[in-house]
Amino acid sequence: MERREFKMNPSQILIVPKISKVQHDMRRMNFDKIQLVEFYKKEKLHVDRIFESHDRQVHALETIKKHLPHVRVVNRNEITKDLVSKYKLVITLGGDNHFQYVSHFIKDSLILGINNDPERSEGALNSITSNEIESVIPKILDDDFKIETWTRLETSVEDITISTLAVSEIYIGEESRYTMSRHQLIHNNDVEEQKGSGLLISTGAGSTGWFDSAIRYLHPNGKVISRDAKEVQFLLTEPHKGKFSIYKMTHGIIKENDVFEIISLNDSDGVLLIDSLEKIKIKEGSKIKIKLGEKLRVVNF
């Protein structure tokens, strides 16, 4: 847990809300509300549920703006690393995917995730729900909060560093999961060629997500580690089983000073995915290096 030596001023706070499905669809299709309702009914969607979720998300943003009237609010498609660096605290309003997306723009700023639709969204990475906004804003301004330091992953391809840090996981394999993925692992002087459905490298924050489902063929109860752990895990997903495929490195630990190397042997559409949000095409034979990156500083209470 990190200590800090500053008080929070509202002018130092940036709010990044995720737009609701209703807002997204109205912009995408240029519909008004009546047209959108008719479209949803035609598609046999749950109209009431969709608009109830929209109302909750709008209310969450209005509540923050009411109690912090002078903070800046920007859409997620407007944020840049330069913009974010000007603020001490970035507050995300959305679910896990939105939190991950915004975290990709953060270097030194603090981040607070608020689940703005707790009735419909898991929000595992968020510190609070929208129901708690009114009670935590005074704590933010009074410096009455904790700072957690979450481990992130840094990646390089052919010795070119990827600027985006993963807060949850990195996937390396064929883009189509029904295509066999192939790679060679190099770790702690061990070398192994593998086939399967791709490789996952997961942080503590990611160990309760995709990784948690994927690892249960080895660990039926999962393998969760803390979000500030000075180590991450790797996992071969759905390993190919044959007479030439007896693997010793299906699951392991990458420690703080380790460099984990992968040589991609994917010959169709090899990719590297960062938090399932950023996709980088990987050529056959490319060397990928993964290590622990700069920490993400997360506000909690």
CSV table of C-alpha atoms in Angstrom, one decimal:
chain,number,residue,atom,x,y,z
A,1,MET,CA,0.0,0.0,0.0
A,2,GLU,CA,1.4,3.4,-1.0
A,3,ARG,CA,1.5,6.6,1.0
A,4,ARG,CA,0.8,10.0,-0.6
A,5,GLU,CA,1.6,13.6,0.4
A,6,PHE,CA,-1.0,15.7,-1.4
A,7,LYS,CA,-4.6,16.7,-1.0
A,8,MET,CA,-7.0,16.2,-3.9
A,9,ASN,CA,-8.4,19.3,-5.6
A,10,PRO,CA,-11.4,18.9,-7.9
A,11,SER,CA,-9.4,20.5,-10.7
A,12,GLN,CA,-7.0,17.6,-10.5
A,13,ILE,CA,-9.7,15.0,-11.3
A,14,LEU,CA,-10.7,13.7,-14.7
A,15,ILE,CA,-13.9,11.7,-15.2
A,16,VAL,CA,-14.1,9.2,-18.1
A,17,PRO,CA,-17.6,7.7,-18.4
A,18,LYS,CA,-18.5,4.8,-20.7
A,19,ILE,CA,-21.5,5.6,-22.8
A,20,SER,CA,-24.5,3.3,-22.4
A,21,LYS,CA,-25.8,1.0,-25.1
A,22,VAL,CA,-28.7,3.4,-25.7
A,23,GLN,CA,-26.3,6.3,-26.3
A,24,HIS,CA,-24.1,4.2,-28.5
A,25,ASP,CA,-26.9,2.8,-30.6
A,26,MET,CA,-28.6,6.3,-31.0
A,27,ARG,CA,-25.3,7.7,-32.3
A,28,ARG,CA,-24.4,4.7,-34.4
A,29,MET,CA,-27.8,4.5,-36.2
A,30,ASN,CA,-28.8,8.1,-35.9
A,31,PHE,CA,-32.1,7.2,-34.2
A,32,ASP,CA,-34.2,9.1,-31.7
A,33,LYS,CA,-35.6,7.3,-28.7
A,34,ILE,CA,-38.9,6.3,-30.4
A,35,GLN,CA,-37.0,4.8,-33.4
A,36,LEU,CA,-34.6,3.0,-31.1
A,37,VAL,CA,-37.4,1.4,-29.0
A,38,GLU,CA,-39.0,0.2,-32.2
A,39,PHE,CA,-35.7,-1.2,-33.4
A,40,TYR,CA,-35.1,-3.1,-30.1
A,41,LYS,CA,-38.7,-4.5,-30.2
A,42,LYS,CA,-38.1,-5.7,-33.7
A,43,GLU,CA,-34.9,-7.4,-32.7
A,44,LYS,CA,-36.7,-8.9,-29.7
A,45,LEU,CA,-34.4,-7.3,-27.2
A,46,HIS,CA,-35.2,-6.5,-23.6
A,47,VAL,CA,-36.3,-2.9,-24.0
A,48,ASP,CA,-37.0,-2.2,-20.3
A,49,ARG,CA,-33.8,-3.8,-19.1
A,50,ILE,CA,-31.7,-1.8,-21.6
A,51,PHE,CA,-33.3,1.5,-20.7
A,52,GLU,CA,-33.1,0.8,-17.0
A,53,SER,CA,-29.4,0.2,-17.3
A,54,HIS,CA,-29.1,3.4,-19.3
A,55,ASP,CA,-30.9,5.4,-16.6
A,56,ARG,CA,-28.6,4.0,-13.9
A,57,GLN,CA,-25.5,4.9,-15.9
A,58,VAL,CA,-26.7,8.5,-16.6
A,59,HIS,CA,-27.7,8.9,-12.9
A,60,ALA,CA,-24.2,7.9,-11.8
A,61,LEU,CA,-22.5,10.6,-14.0
A,62,GLU,CA,-25.1,13.2,-12.9
A,63,THR,CA,-24.4,12.3,-9.2
A,64,ILE,CA,-20.6,12.8,-9.6
A,65,LYS,CA,-21.1,16.1,-11.5
A,66,LYS,CA,-23.5,17.3,-8.8
A,67,HIS,CA,-20.9,16.8,-6.0
A,68,LEU,CA,-17.9,17.7,-8.1
A,69,PRO,CA,-19.3,20.4,-10.4
A,70,HIS,CA,-15.9,21.7,-11.6
A,71,VAL,CA,-14.2,18.4,-12.7
A,72,ARG,CA,-13.5,17.7,-16.3
A,73,VAL,CA,-15.5,15.0,-18.1
A,74,VAL,CA,-14.3,13.5,-21.4
A,75,ASN,CA,-15.5,10.6,-23.5
A,76,ARG,CA,-13.2,7.6,-23.7
A,77,ASN,CA,-12.5,8.3,-27.4
A,78,GLU,CA,-11.1,11.7,-26.4
A,79,ILE,CA,-8.5,10.6,-23.9
A,80,THR,CA,-4.8,10.6,-24.7
A,81,LYS,CA,-1.7,9.8,-22.5
A,82,ASP,CA,-0.8,13.5,-22.6
A,83,LEU,CA,-4.3,14.6,-21.4
A,84,VAL,CA,-4.4,12.0,-18.6
A,85,SER,CA,-0.9,12.9,-17.3
A,86,LYS,CA,-2.2,16.4,-16.4
A,87,TYR,CA,-4.5,14.9,-13.7
A,88,LYS,CA,-3.8,13.3,-10.4
A,89,LEU,CA,-6.9,11.1,-10.4
A,90,VAL,CA,-8.8,9.6,-13.2
A,91,ILE,CA,-12.2,8.2,-12.4
A,92,THR,CA,-13.7,5.6,-14.7
A,93,LEU,CA,-17.5,5.0,-14.9
A,94,GLY,CA,-18.2,1.7,-16.4
A,95,GLY,CA,-17.3,-2.0,-16.1
A,96,ASP,CA,-14.1,-4.0,-16.2
A,97,ASN,CA,-13.5,-3.6,-19.9
A,98,HIS,CA,-13.8,0.2,-19.6
A,99,PHE,CA,-11.4,0.3,-16.6
A,100,GLN,CA,-8.9,-1.7,-18.5
A,101,TYR,CA,-9.2,0.6,-21.6
A,102,VAL,CA,-8.6,3.8,-19.6
A,103,SER,CA,-5.7,2.2,-17.6
A,104,HIS,CA,-3.8,1.9,-20.9
A,105,PHE,CA,-3.4,5.7,-21.0
A,106,ILE,CA,-2.2,6.0,-17.4
A,107,LYS,CA,1.5,6.2,-16.3
A,108,ASP,CA,1.7,8.0,-12.9
A,109,SER,CA,-1.9,9.2,-12.3
A,110,LEU,CA,-4.2,7.5,-9.8
A,111,ILE,CA,-7.2,5.6,-11.1
A,112,LEU,CA,-10.5,4.9,-9.4
A,113,GLY,CA,-13.0,2.5,-11.0
A,114,ILE,CA,-16.7,3.0,-10.4
A,115,ASN,CA,-19.2,0.4,-11.5
A,116,ASN,CA,-22.0,2.5,-12.9
A,117,ASP,CA,-24.4,-0.4,-13.4
A,118,PRO,CA,-23.9,-2.8,-10.5
A,119,GLU,CA,-27.2,-4.6,-11.3
A,120,ARG,CA,-25.9,-5.7,-14.7
A,121,SER,CA,-22.1,-5.4,-14.6
A,122,GLU,CA,-19.7,-7.6,-12.7
A,123,GLY,CA,-17.2,-4.8,-12.1
A,124,ALA,CA,-14.6,-7.0,-10.5
A,125,LEU,CA,-11.8,-4.4,-11.1
A,126,ASN,CA,-13.8,-1.5,-9.8
A,127,SER,CA,-13.2,-0.3,-6.3
A,128,ILE,CA,-16.8,0.9,-5.6
A,129,THR,CA,-20.3,1.0,-7.2
A,130,SER,CA,-22.3,4.0,-8.2
A,131,ASN,CA,-24.4,3.5,-5.0
A,132,GLU,CA,-21.3,4.6,-3.0
A,133,ILE,CA,-20.4,7.8,-5.0
A,134,GLU,CA,-21.9,10.3,-2.5
A,135,SER,CA,-20.2,8.7,0.5
A,136,VAL,CA,-16.7,8.4,-1.1
A,137,ILE,CA,-16.4,11.9,-2.7
A,138,PRO,CA,-15.7,13.6,0.7
A,139,LYS,CA,-13.1,10.9,1.4
A,140,ILE,CA,-11.4,11.6,-1.9
A,141,LEU,CA,-11.2,15.3,-1.2
A,142,ASP,CA,-10.1,14.7,2.4
A,143,ASP,CA,-7.3,12.3,1.3
A,144,ASP,CA,-9.0,9.5,3.1
A,145,PHE,CA,-8.3,6.6,0.8
A,146,LYS,CA,-5.7,3.9,0.1
A,147,ILE,CA,-3.5,3.5,-2.9
A,148,GLU,CA,-3.0,-0.1,-4.2
A,149,THR,CA,-0.2,-0.8,-6.6
A,150,TRP,CA,-1.2,-3.3,-9.1
A,151,THR,CA,1.2,-5.3,-11.2
A,152,ARG,CA,1.1,-4.7,-15.0
A,153,LEU,CA,2.8,-6.4,-17.9
A,154,GLU,CA,5.3,-4.9,-20.4
A,155,THR,CA,5.8,-6.5,-23.8
A,156,SER,CA,8.3,-6.2,-26.6
A,157,VAL,CA,8.2,-7.7,-30.1
A,158,GLU,CA,11.5,-8.1,-31.8
A,159,ASP,CA,13.0,-5.8,-29.1
A,160,ILE,CA,10.6,-3.0,-29.9
A,161,THR,CA,8.7,-2.2,-26.7
A,162,ILE,CA,4.9,-1.9,-26.9
A,163,SER,CA,3.8,1.2,-25.1
A,164,THR,CA,0.6,-0.2,-23.7
A,165,LEU,CA,0.8,-2.0,-20.4
A,166,ALA,CA,-1.6,-4.9,-19.7
A,167,VAL,CA,-3.4,-4.7,-16.4
A,168,SER,CA,-5.1,-8.1,-16.7
A,169,GLU,CA,-3.6,-10.4,-19.3
A,170,ILE,CA,-1.7,-10.9,-22.6
A,171,TYR,CA,-2.8,-13.6,-25.1
A,172,ILE,CA,-0.4,-14.9,-27.7
A,173,GLY,CA,-1.7,-17.3,-30.3
A,174,GLU,CA,-3.7,-17.6,-33.5
A,175,GLU,CA,-6.4,-15.0,-33.8
A,176,SER,CA,-9.0,-17.7,-34.5
A,177,ARG,CA,-9.1,-19.9,-31.4
A,178,TYR,CA,-10.2,-22.9,-33.4
A,179,THR,CA,-6.8,-22.8,-35.2
A,180,MET,CA,-4.0,-24.6,-33.5
A,181,SER,CA,-1.5,-22.2,-31.9
A,182,ARG,CA,2.2,-23.0,-31.7
A,183,HIS,CA,5.1,-21.4,-29.9
A,184,GLN,CA,8.4,-22.0,-28.2
A,185,LEU,CA,8.8,-21.0,-24.5
A,186,ILE,CA,12.1,-19.9,-23.1
A,187,HIS,CA,12.1,-19.5,-19.3
A,188,ASN,CA,14.7,-20.1,-16.5
A,189,ASN,CA,17.0,-21.8,-19.0
A,190,ASP,CA,14.2,-24.2,-20.0
A,191,VAL,CA,13.0,-24.4,-23.6
A,192,GLU,CA,9.8,-26.1,-24.8
A,193,GLU,CA,7.8,-26.1,-28.0
A,194,GLN,CA,4.1,-26.3,-27.4
A,195,LYS,CA,0.8,-26.6,-29.3
A,196,GLY,CA,-2.6,-25.6,-27.9
A,197,SER,CA,-5.2,-22.9,-28.1
A,198,GLY,CA,-2.7,-20.1,-27.2
A,199,LEU,CA,-0.8,-18.8,-24.3
A,200,LEU,CA,-2.1,-16.5,-21.5
A,201,ILE,CA,0.1,-14.4,-19.2
A,202,SER,CA,-1.9,-13.1,-16.4
A,203,THR,CA,-1.4,-10.5,-13.6
A,204,GLY,CA,-3.0,-10.7,-10.2
A,205,ALA,CA,-5.9,-8.5,-11.5
A,206,GLY,CA,-6.4,-10.9,-14.4
A,207,SER,CA,-6.2,-14.1,-12.3
A,208,THR,CA,-10.0,-13.8,-11.5
A,209,GLY,CA,-10.9,-13.3,-15.2
A,210,TRP,CA,-10.2,-15.2,-18.4
A,211,PHE,CA,-7.2,-16.9,-16.7
A,212,ASP,CA,-9.4,-18.2,-13.9
A,213,SER,CA,-11.6,-20.1,-16.4
A,214,ALA,CA,-8.7,-21.3,-18.5
A,215,ILE,CA,-6.6,-22.7,-15.6
A,216,ARG,CA,-9.2,-25.0,-14.1
A,217,TYR,CA,-8.1,-28.0,-16.2
A,218,LEU,CA,-5.0,-27.9,-13.9
A,219,HIS,CA,-6.4,-26.3,-10.8
A,220,PRO,CA,-10.1,-26.9,-10.3
A,221,ASN,CA,-10.4,-24.1,-7.8
A,222,GLY,CA,-8.5,-21.6,-9.8
A,223,LYS,CA,-5.1,-20.0,-9.0
A,224,VAL,CA,-5.7,-16.5,-7.8
A,225,ILE,CA,-2.8,-14.2,-6.8
A,226,SER,CA,-3.0,-10.8,-5.3
A,227,ARG,CA,-3.2,-7.7,-7.5
A,228,ASP,CA,0.0,-6.3,-6.1
A,229,ALA,CA,2.0,-9.6,-6.3
A,230,LYS,CA,5.5,-9.2,-7.6
A,231,GLU,CA,4.9,-12.1,-10.0
A,232,VAL,CA,2.6,-13.1,-12.7
A,233,GLN,CA,1.5,-16.5,-14.2
A,234,PHE,CA,1.6,-18.1,-17.6
A,235,LEU,CA,-0.7,-20.8,-18.9
A,236,LEU,CA,-0.9,-22.9,-22.0
A,237,THR,CA,-4.6,-23.1,-22.8
A,238,GLU,CA,-6.2,-26.3,-24.1
A,239,PRO,CA,-2.8,-28.1,-24.7
A,240,HIS,CA,-2.7,-30.5,-27.6
A,241,LYS,CA,-2.3,-34.0,-26.4
A,242,GLY,CA,-0.4,-36.5,-28.5
A,243,LYS,CA,2.5,-38.9,-28.3
A,244,PHE,CA,4.9,-36.1,-29.0
A,245,SER,CA,3.3,-33.5,-26.7
A,246,ILE,CA,4.2,-34.1,-23.1
A,247,TYR,CA,4.6,-30.7,-21.7
A,248,LYS,CA,6.4,-29.6,-18.5
A,249,MET,CA,5.7,-25.9,-18.8
A,250,THR,CA,1.9,-25.7,-19.1
A,251,HIS,CA,1.7,-23.3,-16.1
A,252,GLY,CA,4.4,-21.3,-14.3
A,253,ILE,CA,5.4,-18.2,-12.5
A,254,ILE,CA,7.3,-15.1,-13.9
A,255,LYS,CA,9.0,-13.2,-11.1
A,256,GLU,CA,9.8,-9.6,-10.8
A,257,ASN,CA,13.2,-9.7,-12.5
A,258,ASP,CA,12.5,-12.4,-15.0
A,259,VAL,CA,12.2,-12.0,-18.7
A,260,PHE,CA,9.8,-14.5,-20.3
A,261,GLU,CA,10.5,-15.2,-23.9
A,262,ILE,CA,8.2,-16.6,-26.6
A,263,ILE,CA,9.0,-17.4,-30.2
A,264,SER,CA,5.8,-17.4,-32.2
A,265,LEU,CA,5.4,-20.4,-34.5
A,266,ASN,CA,1.9,-19.4,-35.6
A,267,ASP,CA,1.7,-19.5,-39.4
A,268,SER,CA,-1.9,-18.3,-40.1
A,269,ASP,CA,-3.0,-15.2,-38.2
A,270,GLY,CA,-0.8,-14.9,-35.1
A,271,VAL,CA,-1.7,-12.1,-32.7
A,272,LEU,CA,-0.8,-10.6,-29.4
A,273,LEU,CA,-3.7,-9.2,-27.4
A,274,ILE,CA,-3.4,-6.8,-24.6
A,275,ASP,CA,-6.4,-7.1,-22.2
A,276,SER,CA,-8.4,-8.2,-25.3
A,277,LEU,CA,-8.5,-4.6,-26.3
A,278,GLU,CA,-5.3,-3.9,-28.3
A,279,LYS,CA,-4.4,-6.4,-31.1
A,280,ILE,CA,-0.9,-6.6,-32.5
A,281,LYS,CA,-0.2,-8.9,-35.5
A,282,ILE,CA,2.7,-11.3,-34.9
A,283,LYS,CA,4.7,-12.9,-37.8
A,284,GLU,CA,5.9,-16.4,-37.6
A,285,GLY,CA,9.3,-16.6,-36.0
A,286,SER,CA,8.9,-13.3,-34.0
A,287,LYS,CA,10.5,-13.2,-30.6
A,288,ILE,CA,8.3,-11.7,-27.8
A,289,LYS,CA,9.6,-10.8,-24.4
A,290,ILE,CA,7.3,-10.2,-21.4
A,291,LYS,CA,8.3,-8.8,-18.0
A,292,LEU,CA,6.6,-7.0,-15.1
A,293,GLY,CA,6.0,-3.3,-16.0
A,294,GLU,CA,5.3,-0.1,-14.1
A,295,LYS,CA,2.6,-0.5,-11.4
A,296,LEU,CA,-0.9,0.9,-11.8
A,297,ARG,CA,-1.9,3.1,-8.8
A,298,VAL,CA,-5.5,2.2,-7.9
A,299,VAL,CA,-7.6,4.1,-5.3
A,300,ASN,CA,-9.6,2.0,-2.9
A,301,PHE,CA,-11.3,2.6,0.5
